[in-house]
Structure formats: C-alpha cells, structure tokens
Short mmCIF file of C-alpha atoms in Angstrom, two decimals:
data_model
loop_
_atom_site.label_atom_id
_atom_site.label_comp_id
_atom_site.label_asym_id
_atom_site.label_seq_id
_atom_site.Cartn_x
_atom_site.Cartn_y
_atom_site.Cartn_z
CA MET A 1 130.32 128.41 112.13
CA GLN A 2 133.75 126.90 111.52
CA TYR A 3 134.20 123.82 109.34
CA TYR A 4 137.00 121.33 109.26
CA ARG A 5 139.49 120.37 106.57
CA LEU A 6 139.36 116.61 105.97
CA HIS A 7 142.79 114.95 106.04
CA PHE A 8 142.27 111.18 106.58
CA PRO A 9 138.54 110.67 106.65
CA PRO A 10 137.15 108.01 108.95
CA THR A 11 135.18 105.34 107.15
CA HIS A 12 131.92 106.16 108.84
CA ILE A 13 131.82 109.75 107.59
CA PRO A 14 131.66 110.44 103.78
CA ALA A 15 134.31 112.83 102.68
CA SER A 16 131.85 114.49 100.37
CA VAL A 17 129.72 115.70 103.29
CA TYR A 18 130.63 118.85 105.28
CA ILE A 19 130.00 118.40 108.95
CA GLY A 20 129.53 120.86 111.79
CA LYS A 21 132.26 121.71 114.21
CA ARG A 22 130.68 120.34 117.30
CA TYR A 23 130.14 116.79 115.94
CA LEU A 24 133.76 116.50 114.60
CA ALA A 25 135.37 118.05 117.70
CA ARG A 26 133.51 115.63 119.89
CA HIS A 27 133.90 112.45 117.83
CA THR A 28 136.87 112.66 115.47
CA PRO A 29 139.03 115.69 116.47
CA HIS A 30 142.36 114.05 115.38
CA TYR A 31 141.15 113.83 111.74
CA TYR A 32 140.32 117.47 111.20
CA GLN A 33 141.79 121.01 111.47
CA PRO A 34 139.74 124.18 111.63
CA THR A 35 139.19 126.24 108.50
CA ASP A 36 136.69 128.76 107.36
CA VAL A 37 136.34 127.08 103.98
CA ILE A 38 134.00 124.21 103.09
CA MET A 39 136.31 121.90 101.31
CA ALA A 40 133.77 119.58 99.73
CA THR A 41 130.05 119.44 99.68
CA VAL A 42 127.53 117.10 98.08
CA PRO A 43 125.42 118.46 95.19
CA ARG A 44 122.48 120.20 96.86
CA HIS A 45 119.20 118.77 95.67
CA ARG A 46 115.88 120.34 96.64
CA VAL A 47 112.87 118.39 97.65
CA SER A 48 109.61 120.16 98.45
CA VAL A 49 106.82 118.55 100.46
CA ILE A 50 103.43 120.12 99.62
CA GLY A 51 101.10 119.79 102.52
CA GLY A 52 104.10 119.54 104.85
CA GLY A 53 102.15 121.17 107.64
CA GLY A 54 99.96 118.05 108.02
CA ASN A 55 100.77 114.66 109.46
CA VAL A 56 101.66 112.83 106.20
CA GLY A 57 103.75 115.74 104.92
CA ALA A 58 105.63 116.23 108.17
CA ALA A 59 106.34 112.48 108.48
CA THR A 60 107.70 112.50 104.91
CA ALA A 61 109.95 115.57 105.50
CA PHE A 62 111.22 114.08 108.70
CA ALA A 63 111.91 110.78 107.02
CA LEU A 64 113.91 112.58 104.29
CA VAL A 65 116.13 114.18 106.91
CA ALA A 66 116.37 111.08 109.17
CA LYS A 67 117.40 108.86 106.22
CA GLY A 68 120.34 111.21 105.55
CA VAL A 69 119.15 112.33 102.07
CA PRO A 70 121.60 115.15 101.15
CA ALA A 71 118.95 117.64 100.15
CA GLU A 72 117.38 120.88 101.14
CA VAL A 73 113.81 119.90 102.27
CA LEU A 74 111.21 122.56 101.93
CA VAL A 75 107.97 122.34 103.99
CA VAL A 76 105.20 124.01 101.99
CA ASP A 77 101.55 124.49 103.14
CA VAL A 78 98.67 126.82 102.61
CA VAL A 79 98.61 127.08 106.48
CA ASP A 80 101.88 129.06 106.87
CA LYS A 81 102.10 128.75 110.62
CA ALA A 82 101.77 124.99 110.40
CA ALA A 83 104.54 124.84 107.76
CA GLU A 84 106.81 127.00 109.90
CA GLY A 85 106.24 124.93 113.01
CA GLN A 86 106.89 121.59 111.33
CA ALA A 87 110.02 122.96 109.53
CA LEU A 88 111.54 124.36 112.76
CA ASP A 89 110.80 121.11 114.61
CA ILE A 90 112.30 118.89 111.84
CA SER A 91 115.33 121.22 111.48
CA ASP A 92 116.29 120.33 115.04
CA ALA A 93 116.76 116.74 113.83
CA ALA A 94 118.98 117.82 110.95
CA PHE A 95 122.08 119.06 112.77
CA MET A 96 123.87 115.67 112.42
CA MET A 97 122.59 115.02 108.87
CA PRO A 98 123.71 116.24 105.48
CA GLY A 99 120.29 117.56 104.71
CA THR A 100 118.49 120.68 105.84
CA CYS A 101 114.88 121.67 106.40
CA ARG A 102 113.06 124.93 106.27
CA LYS A 103 109.78 126.48 105.29
CA GLY A 104 109.35 127.14 101.62
CA SER A 105 106.93 128.80 99.18
CA PHE A 106 104.96 127.33 96.27
CA THR A 107 107.17 129.27 93.83
CA GLU A 108 110.26 127.71 95.32
CA ALA A 109 108.57 124.28 95.25
CA GLY A 110 107.97 124.59 91.57
CA GLN A 111 111.79 124.81 90.98
CA SER A 112 112.60 121.74 93.10
CA ASP A 113 114.13 118.56 91.84
CA VAL A 114 111.37 116.49 93.49
CA ILE A 115 108.02 117.75 94.44
CA ILE A 116 106.13 115.51 96.85
CA VAL A 117 102.37 116.23 97.12
CA THR A 118 100.72 115.03 100.36
CA ALA A 119 97.94 117.69 100.58
CA GLY A 120 94.33 116.74 100.32
CA ALA A 121 91.16 115.95 102.15
CA ARG A 122 91.57 113.50 105.02
CA GLN A 123 89.97 110.06 104.64
CA GLN A 124 87.24 109.48 107.22
CA PRO A 125 86.81 106.26 109.23
CA GLY A 126 85.37 103.61 106.91
CA GLU A 127 85.41 105.82 103.83
CA PRO A 128 86.72 104.32 100.63
CA ARG A 129 89.72 106.11 99.07
CA SER A 130 87.73 106.53 95.81
CA ASN A 131 85.29 108.89 97.66
CA LEU A 132 88.10 111.46 98.05
CA VAL A 133 88.40 112.26 94.31
CA ASP A 134 85.86 115.14 94.15
CA ARG A 135 87.20 116.78 97.22
CA ASN A 136 90.79 116.44 96.16
CA TYR A 137 90.55 117.28 92.41
CA LYS A 138 90.21 121.02 93.03
CA ILE A 139 92.98 120.97 95.70
CA ILE A 140 95.43 119.18 93.36
CA LYS A 141 94.60 121.49 90.38
CA SER A 142 95.12 124.45 92.53
CA ILE A 143 98.47 123.16 93.79
CA MET A 144 99.70 122.59 90.25
CA ASP A 145 98.60 126.11 89.25
CA SER A 146 100.51 127.55 92.21
CA LEU A 147 103.77 125.71 91.26
CA HIS A 148 103.95 127.23 87.86
CA PRO A 149 106.42 127.69 86.25
CA ILE A 150 107.54 124.18 87.09
CA LYS A 151 111.14 123.23 86.55
CA PRO A 152 111.25 121.13 83.38
CA SER A 153 113.35 118.42 84.89
CA ALA A 154 111.25 118.21 88.12
CA LYS A 155 109.75 114.98 89.21
CA ILE A 156 106.39 114.98 90.89
CA LEU A 157 105.61 112.27 93.51
CA MET A 158 101.89 112.10 94.36
CA VAL A 159 100.94 110.70 97.72
CA SER A 160 97.40 112.10 98.13
CA ASN A 161 94.56 109.66 97.69
CA PRO A 162 93.12 108.28 95.53
CA VAL A 163 96.76 108.30 94.36
CA ASP A 164 96.29 106.50 90.97
CA VAL A 165 93.62 108.95 89.76
CA LEU A 166 95.26 112.08 91.35
CA THR A 167 98.59 111.09 89.67
CA ASP A 168 96.83 111.27 86.35
CA ILE A 169 95.24 114.69 87.21
CA ALA A 170 98.62 115.99 88.41
CA GLN A 171 100.27 115.01 85.15
CA LYS A 172 97.69 116.64 83.01
CA THR A 173 97.65 119.90 85.01
CA SER A 174 101.38 120.15 85.54
CA GLY A 175 102.30 119.61 81.85
CA LEU A 176 105.27 117.42 82.71
CA PRO A 177 105.97 114.26 80.77
CA ARG A 178 104.21 111.10 82.15
CA GLU A 179 107.47 109.42 83.24
CA GLN A 180 108.17 112.42 85.47
CA VAL A 181 104.93 112.16 87.39
CA ILE A 182 104.50 109.20 89.60
CA GLY A 183 102.53 108.16 92.69
CA SER A 184 103.32 106.16 95.85
CA GLY A 185 100.99 103.43 94.45
CA THR A 186 100.85 100.16 96.35
CA TYR A 187 104.35 100.47 97.80
CA LEU A 188 103.06 100.68 101.38
CA ASP A 189 100.54 97.83 100.71
CA THR A 190 103.33 95.71 99.29
CA GLY A 191 105.45 96.38 102.42
CA ARG A 192 102.56 95.22 104.57
CA LEU A 193 102.19 92.09 102.46
CA ARG A 194 105.86 91.24 102.61
CA SER A 195 105.89 91.79 106.40
CA SER A 196 102.99 89.42 106.84
CA LEU A 197 104.68 86.82 104.75
CA SER A 198 107.89 87.32 106.66
CA ASP A 199 106.07 86.50 109.84
CA ILE A 200 104.90 83.25 108.30
CA THR A 201 108.03 82.07 106.46
CA GLY A 202 110.79 83.46 108.74
CA VAL A 203 112.36 85.12 105.59
CA SER A 204 113.30 88.78 105.59
CA PRO A 205 110.62 91.03 103.90
CA THR A 206 113.27 92.40 101.53
CA SER A 207 113.94 88.90 100.27
CA ILE A 208 110.32 88.17 99.49
CA HIS A 209 109.24 89.22 95.98
CA ALA A 210 105.49 89.62 96.08
CA TYR A 211 103.35 92.60 95.13
CA MET A 212 100.03 94.26 95.69
CA LEU A 213 99.02 95.55 92.31
CA GLY A 214 96.34 97.33 90.20
CA GLU A 215 94.93 100.18 92.31
CA HIS A 216 95.82 101.56 95.67
CA GLY A 217 92.36 101.04 97.06
CA ASP A 218 89.55 98.58 97.15
CA ASN A 219 90.45 97.08 93.71
CA GLN A 220 94.12 96.23 94.54
CA PHE A 221 95.04 92.54 94.45
CA THR A 222 97.97 90.23 95.32
CA SER A 223 99.87 88.60 92.47
CA TRP A 224 100.30 85.29 94.23
CA SER A 225 101.15 83.33 91.07
CA SER A 226 104.26 85.40 90.44
CA ALA A 227 105.42 85.71 94.05
CA ARG A 228 108.93 84.27 94.78
CA ILE A 229 111.36 83.58 97.64
CA GLY A 230 114.87 82.78 96.53
CA GLY A 231 113.81 82.13 92.96
CA HIS A 232 111.16 79.57 94.05
CA PRO A 233 107.41 80.06 93.99
CA LEU A 234 106.24 81.56 97.27
CA LEU A 235 103.31 79.22 97.49
CA GLU A 236 105.54 76.16 97.34
CA HIS A 237 107.37 77.30 100.49
CA PRO A 238 106.72 74.60 103.18
CA LYS A 239 105.36 77.19 105.68
CA MET A 240 102.85 78.47 103.15
CA ARG A 241 101.02 75.20 102.96
CA GLY A 242 97.48 75.50 104.31
CA VAL A 243 97.81 79.26 104.78
CA ASP A 244 94.54 81.21 104.18
CA LEU A 245 95.61 83.62 101.46
CA ASP A 246 92.32 85.57 101.68
CA SER A 247 92.88 86.32 105.30
CA ILE A 248 96.30 87.82 104.52
CA TYR A 249 94.74 89.96 101.89
CA ASP A 250 91.93 91.03 104.12
CA LYS A 251 94.27 91.99 106.93
CA ILE A 252 96.34 94.22 104.57
CA GLN A 253 93.13 95.84 103.15
CA GLN A 254 91.81 96.67 106.57
CA LYS A 255 95.00 97.84 108.25
CA ALA A 256 94.71 101.46 107.21
CA TYR A 257 91.14 101.60 108.27
CA VAL A 258 92.05 100.23 111.72
CA ILE A 259 94.74 102.81 112.17
CA ILE A 260 92.36 105.61 110.94
CA GLU A 261 89.74 104.43 113.38
CA ALA A 262 92.24 104.42 116.27
CA LYS A 263 94.21 107.60 115.66
CA GLY A 264 92.60 109.56 112.82
CA SER A 265 95.15 109.02 110.00
CA THR A 266 98.19 107.01 108.87
CA TYR A 267 101.46 108.75 108.23
CA TYR A 268 104.60 107.10 109.52
CA GLY A 269 104.52 104.18 107.00
CA ILE A 270 103.69 106.30 103.95
CA GLY A 271 106.16 108.88 105.04
CA ILE A 272 109.16 106.49 104.92
CA CYS A 273 107.84 105.09 101.61
CA ALA A 274 107.61 108.54 100.02
CA ALA A 275 111.14 109.48 101.33
CA THR A 276 112.56 106.27 99.93
CA LEU A 277 110.99 106.93 96.54
CA ALA A 278 112.30 110.48 96.50
CA GLU A 279 115.71 109.16 97.36
CA GLY A 280 115.57 106.77 94.43
CA LEU A 281 114.68 109.66 92.06
CA LEU A 282 117.52 111.89 93.36
CA ASN A 283 120.17 109.20 93.45
CA ASN A 284 119.23 107.48 90.20
CA THR A 285 119.05 104.03 91.96
CA SER A 286 116.96 102.33 89.28
CA GLN A 287 115.27 100.28 92.00
CA VAL A 288 112.02 98.61 91.27
CA PHE A 289 108.97 99.67 93.28
CA PRO A 290 105.20 99.14 92.82
CA VAL A 291 104.44 102.77 92.14
CA THR A 292 101.69 104.54 90.30
CA ASN A 293 103.07 105.03 86.76
CA TYR A 294 101.63 105.26 83.28
CA VAL A 295 101.63 101.82 81.70
CA GLU A 296 101.40 102.15 77.93
CA ARG A 297 100.03 98.64 77.29
CA TYR A 298 97.03 99.34 79.59
CA GLY A 299 96.60 103.03 78.68
CA CYS A 300 96.36 104.39 82.15
CA TYR A 301 98.11 105.29 85.41
CA MET A 302 98.11 102.32 87.73
CA SER A 303 100.07 100.72 90.59
CA TRP A 304 102.59 98.58 88.80
CA PRO A 305 106.34 97.61 89.21
CA ALA A 306 108.65 100.23 87.69
CA ALA A 307 112.35 101.14 88.01
CA ILE A 308 112.76 104.73 89.04
CA GLY A 309 115.75 107.05 88.63
CA SER A 310 116.83 110.60 87.72
CA ASN A 311 114.42 110.65 84.79
CA GLY A 312 111.47 109.41 86.69
CA VAL A 313 110.17 106.13 85.42
CA GLU A 314 113.10 104.39 83.71
CA GLN A 315 111.14 101.29 82.70
CA SER A 316 107.97 99.46 83.55
CA PHE A 317 107.81 95.63 83.90
CA ASP A 318 105.37 92.94 82.83
CA VAL A 319 104.03 90.74 85.59
CA LYS A 320 102.81 87.22 84.72
CA LEU A 321 99.37 86.75 86.13
CA ASN A 322 96.98 83.76 86.15
CA GLY A 323 93.40 83.99 84.90
CA GLU A 324 91.87 85.11 88.18
CA GLU A 325 94.48 87.73 88.80
CA SER A 326 94.06 89.02 85.18
CA LYS A 327 90.32 89.56 85.87
CA LYS A 328 91.16 91.49 88.99
CA LEU A 329 93.61 93.64 87.04
CA ASP A 330 91.01 94.40 84.42
CA LYS A 331 88.55 95.46 87.16
CA ALA A 332 91.17 97.84 88.68
CA ILE A 333 92.05 99.30 85.31
CA ASN A 334 88.42 99.82 84.38
CA ALA A 335 87.76 101.55 87.75
CA ILE A 336 90.76 103.92 87.35
CA LYS A 337 89.87 104.76 83.70
CA GLU A 338 86.26 105.39 84.53
CA THR A 339 87.17 107.81 87.30
CA CYS A 340 89.86 109.56 85.34
CA SER A 341 87.43 110.18 82.42
CA ARG A 342 85.45 112.49 84.65
CA TYR A 343 88.36 114.85 85.12
CA GLN A 344 89.66 115.62 81.65
#
C-alpha cells in the first residue's frame, strides 16, 4: 500500500496519523503526494480484550476502533474461531480509523498496555450479579495465569461480574499494584442515572454530576445529597420537585434485567464504557469516573469516583454523604468484603 506525504494537513485529519491511499485520494488529493515512507505515526498502544469472542468483548473491541483510539486491538478468547470471526469483522470497520484489530493470544495479551477482561459466566434472567462469583472465580484465575508474564506497566480493566469482587481477585492473582487493576464499576449505572435525570431536567447528561456508588449490583445506591447541576444541588432544581427518587433508582436497577430478559445479555452500553475507560488509561486523561478501585480508607475495592490515567488510578475522591447514604455505603462495603474474604 502506498502512503502519502503530508504537506499542509487539513484540520479534520491529525498530522500524526498515517492514512490509507484510497481515503486521501478520494477526499483530500491536493494535500498529499505519494510516497512509500510513512512520515509520521502515532505511538502504537496495544489493548487486548479477553473474552473478545463474546458479545461484551466484541462490543468493547468494536467501540475501541469506532472511537478512533490509536491502538492495536487484540481479540482474545478460548474459543479461537469466535475470536477470529469477531476480529475479522471488526477489522472491516478499521480501514478509516487509526486503530487496527486482529486475533491475539493470551501471551500477547499479557504484554499489552491495557488488558480488558470481559470473559465469564453469563448472568441468567433474574439472577443477582453476586451469584456469579463462584462460577467466575476459576475463570478469572485461569485467565490471569495464562497472561503471565504480565507487562509490569500494564493496566487491567475488569468488566466481568460481579466486577467489584472479581477486580479484587484479579489484582491478587495478577500481582500488579492495586492502582493498576480497576473495574468498570458503576460507570454504566451512573450513565443511566444521568440520562434519566436529563430527561427530567432538560440538562445534558454530561453536565449532571450525580453518581451510583458502592457496589455494581444490588447494594449500589444513589448519592442524591451530593448531586449537582451547574454547582447547585440537583434536588433544588425546579423540575426535580415532587419527583419520586425511588422510582428513578428502581428503573436503573431493573434496566439490565429487562434487557437480559428480552435479548439474553447487555453489551453495547458496557462496551462503550469499557472503551472510554481504556482510552483514559492510554491517553492519561485524568478524567473522573465511578470505577471499581481500591479505596484505602474503606479497605476494599468498590465503585467510587477516581481519576484515571497512564498509571491507572491517579487519585480517589471523597464523596459527602448524608446519614442514610452512609448506611447504604456501609452495607455495600460489608457485602464486598464478606465475599472477597472467601477468595483469598
């Protein structure tokens, strides 16, 4: 394939990205001249998606490519044929993007910059996420053993459920520092919360600062007392008067079960969330997300706001809670610690 030497780059195409001949010839031929040399390329990161042959893994790998993350995305799965098929399909979407996608091995995955784990037993209709622990413990332990030796600077992003407990297990079995092993936590739940509040208030979800916290599961809770819009308490917004807060919470809690009942599993929402978190880790964005991270003051992994970057968790934040919310937090922490204690 020929590549083109960049002379006066158009603003819509980063000069740091090399782009294939057909796209440039069709869209911006007057800016480029043919050459056999790649003049400039972005640093090539590698992101591996373990369980990439399944729905969640494939959705995550596709989201990484579709978001334009400049990385080599490896699809890794114990079912080799499924990994190959998903990788080939996703690679067809990569020809206009800076990233690439191919099937990879567990050994290659262990040397990746970010390792996303989506493999695990599927949650059945009506089944609590906590019931998945026994089935997924052996799977996660086997995966971590297969990745060794793991690149010392690698970051592991757990997506498999129950994510708070499995993140703790992954950290212990991988041997990586706690700040380098995180989970998707309540990021998706928080997105559902903010979307619901957006429908009520008419404010963009990205401008609503409210979180689902504690545990990604039946013990998660909404931090209503600390929620803000434009620096003002959310609950003082005129359109929030008389709103049934419990109904909002119940709707968020049940949404995953409704989707599972209808189509067997959820994957698009969590796929884009996982890809966004991986992008933050690669690009050192220091954005704050409600992810599963080890919170020293509580002594366990839990879903809690943290800034993530190239070192993993850069810092974790305190959230002011009222008395009722503090009790819910204690309940979530106790549930996580009790389960983790069984898998030392």
